[in-house]
GROMACS .gro file of C-alpha atoms in nm:
model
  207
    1UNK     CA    1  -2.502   0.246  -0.212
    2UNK     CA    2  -2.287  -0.009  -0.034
    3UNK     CA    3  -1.910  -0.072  -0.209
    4UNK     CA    4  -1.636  -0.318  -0.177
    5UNK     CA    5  -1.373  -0.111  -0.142
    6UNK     CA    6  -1.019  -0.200  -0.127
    7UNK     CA    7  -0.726   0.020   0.045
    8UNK     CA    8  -0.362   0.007  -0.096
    9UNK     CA    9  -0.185   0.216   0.179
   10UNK     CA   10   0.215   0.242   0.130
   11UNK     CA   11   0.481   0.519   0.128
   12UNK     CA   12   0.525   0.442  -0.297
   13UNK     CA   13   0.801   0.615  -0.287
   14UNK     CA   14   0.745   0.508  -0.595
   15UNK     CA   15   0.504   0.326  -0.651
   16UNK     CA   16   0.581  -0.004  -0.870
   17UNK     CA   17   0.426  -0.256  -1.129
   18UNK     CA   18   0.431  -0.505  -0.804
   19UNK     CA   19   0.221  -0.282  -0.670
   20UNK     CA   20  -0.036  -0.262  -0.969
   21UNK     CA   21  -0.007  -0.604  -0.960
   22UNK     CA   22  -0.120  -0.681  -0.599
   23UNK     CA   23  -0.369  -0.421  -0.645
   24UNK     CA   24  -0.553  -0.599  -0.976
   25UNK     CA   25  -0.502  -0.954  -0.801
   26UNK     CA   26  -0.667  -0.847  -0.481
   27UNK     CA   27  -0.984  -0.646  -0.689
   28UNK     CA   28  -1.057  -0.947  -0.945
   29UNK     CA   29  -0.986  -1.232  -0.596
   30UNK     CA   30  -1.229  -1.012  -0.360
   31UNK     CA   31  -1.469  -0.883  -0.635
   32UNK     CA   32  -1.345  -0.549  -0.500
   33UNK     CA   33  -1.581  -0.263  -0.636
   34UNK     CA   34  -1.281  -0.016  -0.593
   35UNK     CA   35  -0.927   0.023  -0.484
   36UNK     CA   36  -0.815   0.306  -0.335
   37UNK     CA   37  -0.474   0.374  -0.389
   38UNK     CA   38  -0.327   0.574  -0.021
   39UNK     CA   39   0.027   0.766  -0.005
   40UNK     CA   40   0.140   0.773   0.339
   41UNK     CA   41   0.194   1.104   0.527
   42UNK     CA   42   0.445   1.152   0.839
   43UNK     CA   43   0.458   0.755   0.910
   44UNK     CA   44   0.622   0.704   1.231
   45UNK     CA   45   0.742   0.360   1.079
   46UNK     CA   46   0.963   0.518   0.836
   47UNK     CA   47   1.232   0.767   0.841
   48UNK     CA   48   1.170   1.074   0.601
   49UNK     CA   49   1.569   1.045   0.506
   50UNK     CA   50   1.495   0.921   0.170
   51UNK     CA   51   1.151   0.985   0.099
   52UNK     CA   52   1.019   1.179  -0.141
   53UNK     CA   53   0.753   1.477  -0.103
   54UNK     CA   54   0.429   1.367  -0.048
   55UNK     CA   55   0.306   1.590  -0.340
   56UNK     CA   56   0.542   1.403  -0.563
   57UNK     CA   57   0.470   1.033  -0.448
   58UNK     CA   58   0.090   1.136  -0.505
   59UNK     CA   59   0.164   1.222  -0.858
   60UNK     CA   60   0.314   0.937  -0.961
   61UNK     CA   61   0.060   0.712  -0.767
   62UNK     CA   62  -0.195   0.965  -0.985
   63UNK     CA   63   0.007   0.865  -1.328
   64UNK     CA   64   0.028   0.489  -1.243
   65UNK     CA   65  -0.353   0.451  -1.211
   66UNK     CA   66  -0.454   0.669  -1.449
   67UNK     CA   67  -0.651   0.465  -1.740
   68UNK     CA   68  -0.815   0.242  -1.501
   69UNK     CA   69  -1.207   0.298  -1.367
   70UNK     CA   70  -1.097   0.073  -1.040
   71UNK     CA   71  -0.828   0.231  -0.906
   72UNK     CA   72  -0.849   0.589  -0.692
   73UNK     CA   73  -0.577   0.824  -0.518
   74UNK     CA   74  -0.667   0.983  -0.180
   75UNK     CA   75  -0.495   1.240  -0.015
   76UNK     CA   76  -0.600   1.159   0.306
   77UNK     CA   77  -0.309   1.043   0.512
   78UNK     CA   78  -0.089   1.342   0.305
   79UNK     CA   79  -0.314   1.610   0.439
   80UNK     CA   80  -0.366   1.477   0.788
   81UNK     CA   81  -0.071   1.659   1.022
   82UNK     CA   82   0.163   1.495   1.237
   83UNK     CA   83   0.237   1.145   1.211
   84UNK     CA   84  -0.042   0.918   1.057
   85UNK     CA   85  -0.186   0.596   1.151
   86UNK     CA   86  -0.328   0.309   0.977
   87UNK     CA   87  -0.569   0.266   1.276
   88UNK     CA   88  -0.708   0.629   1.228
   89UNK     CA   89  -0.726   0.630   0.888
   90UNK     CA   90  -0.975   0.346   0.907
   91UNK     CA   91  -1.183   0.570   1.176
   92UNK     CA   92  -1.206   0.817   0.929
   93UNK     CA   93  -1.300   0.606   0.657
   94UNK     CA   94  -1.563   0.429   0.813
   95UNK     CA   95  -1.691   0.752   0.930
   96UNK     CA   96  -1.702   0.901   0.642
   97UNK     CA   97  -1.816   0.598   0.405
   98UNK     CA   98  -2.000   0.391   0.692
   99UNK     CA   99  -2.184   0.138   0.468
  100UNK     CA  100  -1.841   0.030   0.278
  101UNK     CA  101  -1.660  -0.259   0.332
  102UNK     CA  102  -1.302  -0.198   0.367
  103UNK     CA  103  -1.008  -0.431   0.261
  104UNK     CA  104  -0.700  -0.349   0.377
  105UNK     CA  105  -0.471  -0.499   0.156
  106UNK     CA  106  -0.117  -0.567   0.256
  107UNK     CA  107   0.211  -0.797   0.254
  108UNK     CA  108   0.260  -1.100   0.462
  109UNK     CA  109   0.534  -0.827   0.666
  110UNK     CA  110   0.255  -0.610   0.786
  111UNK     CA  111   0.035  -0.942   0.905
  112UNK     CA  112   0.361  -1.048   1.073
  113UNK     CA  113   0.428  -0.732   1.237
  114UNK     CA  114   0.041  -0.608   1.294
  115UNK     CA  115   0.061  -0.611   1.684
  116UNK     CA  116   0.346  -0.383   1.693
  117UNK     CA  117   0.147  -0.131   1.548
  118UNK     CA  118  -0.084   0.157   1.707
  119UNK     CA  119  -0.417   0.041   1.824
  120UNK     CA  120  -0.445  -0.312   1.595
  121UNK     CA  121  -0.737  -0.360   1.722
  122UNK     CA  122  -0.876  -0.087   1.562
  123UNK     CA  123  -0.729  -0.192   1.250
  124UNK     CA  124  -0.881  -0.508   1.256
  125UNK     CA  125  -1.202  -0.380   1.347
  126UNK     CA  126  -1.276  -0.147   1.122
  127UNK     CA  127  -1.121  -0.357   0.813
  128UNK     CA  128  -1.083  -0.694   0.641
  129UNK     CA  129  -0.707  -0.798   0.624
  130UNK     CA  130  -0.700  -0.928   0.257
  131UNK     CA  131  -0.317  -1.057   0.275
  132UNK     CA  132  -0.101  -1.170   0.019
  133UNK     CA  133   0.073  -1.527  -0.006
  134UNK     CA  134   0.346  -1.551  -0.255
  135UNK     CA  135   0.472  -1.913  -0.237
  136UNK     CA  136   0.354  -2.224  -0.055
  137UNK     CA  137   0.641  -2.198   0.196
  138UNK     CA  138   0.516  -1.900   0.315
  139UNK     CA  139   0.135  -1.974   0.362
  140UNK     CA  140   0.152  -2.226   0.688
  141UNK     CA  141   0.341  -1.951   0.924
  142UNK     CA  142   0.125  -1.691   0.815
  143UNK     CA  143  -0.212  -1.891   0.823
  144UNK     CA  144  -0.107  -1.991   1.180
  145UNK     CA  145  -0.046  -1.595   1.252
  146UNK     CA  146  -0.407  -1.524   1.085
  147UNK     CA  147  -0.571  -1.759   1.307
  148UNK     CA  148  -0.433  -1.650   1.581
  149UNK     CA  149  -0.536  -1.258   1.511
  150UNK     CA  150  -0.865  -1.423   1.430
  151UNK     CA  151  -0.934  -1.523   1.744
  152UNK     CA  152  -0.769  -1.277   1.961
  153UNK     CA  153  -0.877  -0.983   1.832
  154UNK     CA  154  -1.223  -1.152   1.610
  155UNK     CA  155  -1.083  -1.054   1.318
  156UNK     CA  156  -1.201  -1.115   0.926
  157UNK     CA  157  -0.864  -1.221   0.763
  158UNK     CA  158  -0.795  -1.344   0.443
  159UNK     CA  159  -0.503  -1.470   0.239
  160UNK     CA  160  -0.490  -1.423  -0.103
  161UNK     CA  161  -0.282  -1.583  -0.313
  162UNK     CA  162  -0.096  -1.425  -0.560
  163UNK     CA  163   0.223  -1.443  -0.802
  164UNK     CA  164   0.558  -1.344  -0.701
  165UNK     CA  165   0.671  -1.015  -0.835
  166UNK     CA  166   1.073  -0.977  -0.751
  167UNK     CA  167   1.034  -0.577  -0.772
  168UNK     CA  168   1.075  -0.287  -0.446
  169UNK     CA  169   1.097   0.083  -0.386
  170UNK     CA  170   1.402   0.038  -0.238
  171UNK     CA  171   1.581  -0.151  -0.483
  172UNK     CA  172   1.451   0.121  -0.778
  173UNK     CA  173   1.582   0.417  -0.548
  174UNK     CA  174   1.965   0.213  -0.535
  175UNK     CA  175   1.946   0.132  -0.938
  176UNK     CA  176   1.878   0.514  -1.003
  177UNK     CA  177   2.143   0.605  -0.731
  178UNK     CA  178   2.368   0.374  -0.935
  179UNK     CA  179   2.275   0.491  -1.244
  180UNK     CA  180   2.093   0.183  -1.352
  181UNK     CA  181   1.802   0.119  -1.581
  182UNK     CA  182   1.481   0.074  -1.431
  183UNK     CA  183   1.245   0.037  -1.692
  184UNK     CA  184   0.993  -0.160  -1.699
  185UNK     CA  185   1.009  -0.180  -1.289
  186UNK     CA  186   0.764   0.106  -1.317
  187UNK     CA  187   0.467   0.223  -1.576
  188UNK     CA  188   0.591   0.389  -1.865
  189UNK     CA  189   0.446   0.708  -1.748
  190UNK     CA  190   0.595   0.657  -1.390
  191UNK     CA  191   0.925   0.606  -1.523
  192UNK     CA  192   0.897   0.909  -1.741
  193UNK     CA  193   0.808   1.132  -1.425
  194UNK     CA  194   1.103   0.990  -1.241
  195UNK     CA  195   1.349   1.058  -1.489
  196UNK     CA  196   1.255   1.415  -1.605
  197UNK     CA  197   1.226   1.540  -1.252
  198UNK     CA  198   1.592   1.336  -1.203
  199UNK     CA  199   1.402   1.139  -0.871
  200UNK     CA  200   1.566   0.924  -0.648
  201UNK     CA  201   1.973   1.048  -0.803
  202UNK     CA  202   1.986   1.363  -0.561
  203UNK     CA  203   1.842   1.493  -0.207
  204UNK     CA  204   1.658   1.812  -0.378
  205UNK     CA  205   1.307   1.616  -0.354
  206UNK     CA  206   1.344   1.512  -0.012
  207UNK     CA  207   1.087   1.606   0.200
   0.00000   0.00000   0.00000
């Protein structure tokens, strides 16, 4: 049986309401049958200086989701060795799941910044780009990007717009570093996690 299935891909180191967020607006927009919630591995975008195990990212991916019959966690891109690719995480998918329909969802950033990555051709064949517009300002330039993509690379792209959520990883890693609240940045559970394990304060988690 055919499924709608939406991909959240993202270091979540941690993951954050805004990220719930996008993840609800994009299902209930797209009439997504599923979201699957994706930790990165080695991404060669990133450096691993401040990022948490993988094992511990999934975890509190695992907590944040937990309660809701939509949302899934895959291990996928932590299991895969080396440094991991959005392009051949899409291969895999497709082979595996071949009559989904995948929607990658993303920020305007990664629309903007698409054609620097590995093989985006791949990307955009082998997924809809469902990305997000928060603010009016915002949706010309990347509508103008999306058309181009469209018809270079005969892309499905589509902008979704959704509300403006004024929350980031990196800005919960600096409040815990400065011993700052951040409550209510993350799920109750999520926050729990963090603080028991003492995330985010101390190098010890590092991967």
């Amino acid at each position: 049986m055919s499924k709608k299935t939406g991909i959240m891909g993202g270091t979540f180191n941690p993951i954050h309401n805004g990220h719930l967020l996008l993840a609800e607006e994009a299902r209930e927009f797209l009439n997504l049958d599923e979201v699957i919630f994706m930790p990165s591995g080695n991404s060669y975008m990133k450096s691993a200086a401040s990022i948490l195990k993988g094992e511990m990212r999934a975890r509190m991916v695992e907590l944040a989701i937990s309660g809701n019959p939509y949302y899934l966690l895959s291990r996928m891109e932590l299991e895969r060795k080396g440094p991991t690719y959005t392009c051949d995480t899409l291969v895999q998918l497709k082979n595996s799941y071949p009559e989904n329909e995948f929607y990658f969802i993303a920020g305007a950033d990664t629309l903007l910044t698409l054609e620097g990555w590995k093989n985006p051709e791949m990307v955009l064949k082998n997924c809809i780009m469902a990305v997000a517009v928060r603010g009016m300002g915002a949706e010309s330039r990347l509508r103008q990007k999306a058309d181009s993509l469209m018809r270079r690379y005969q892309a499905d792209i589509r902008l979704l717009p959704v509300r403006y959520v004024d929350i980031s990883s990196s800005e919960i890693r600096q409040r815990r570093m400065e011993g700052r609240s951040i409550r209510y940045m993350v799920p109750e559970n999520v926050f729990n996690y963090i603080v028991q394990n003492d995330l985010f304060c101390n190098s010890s988690a590092l991967r």
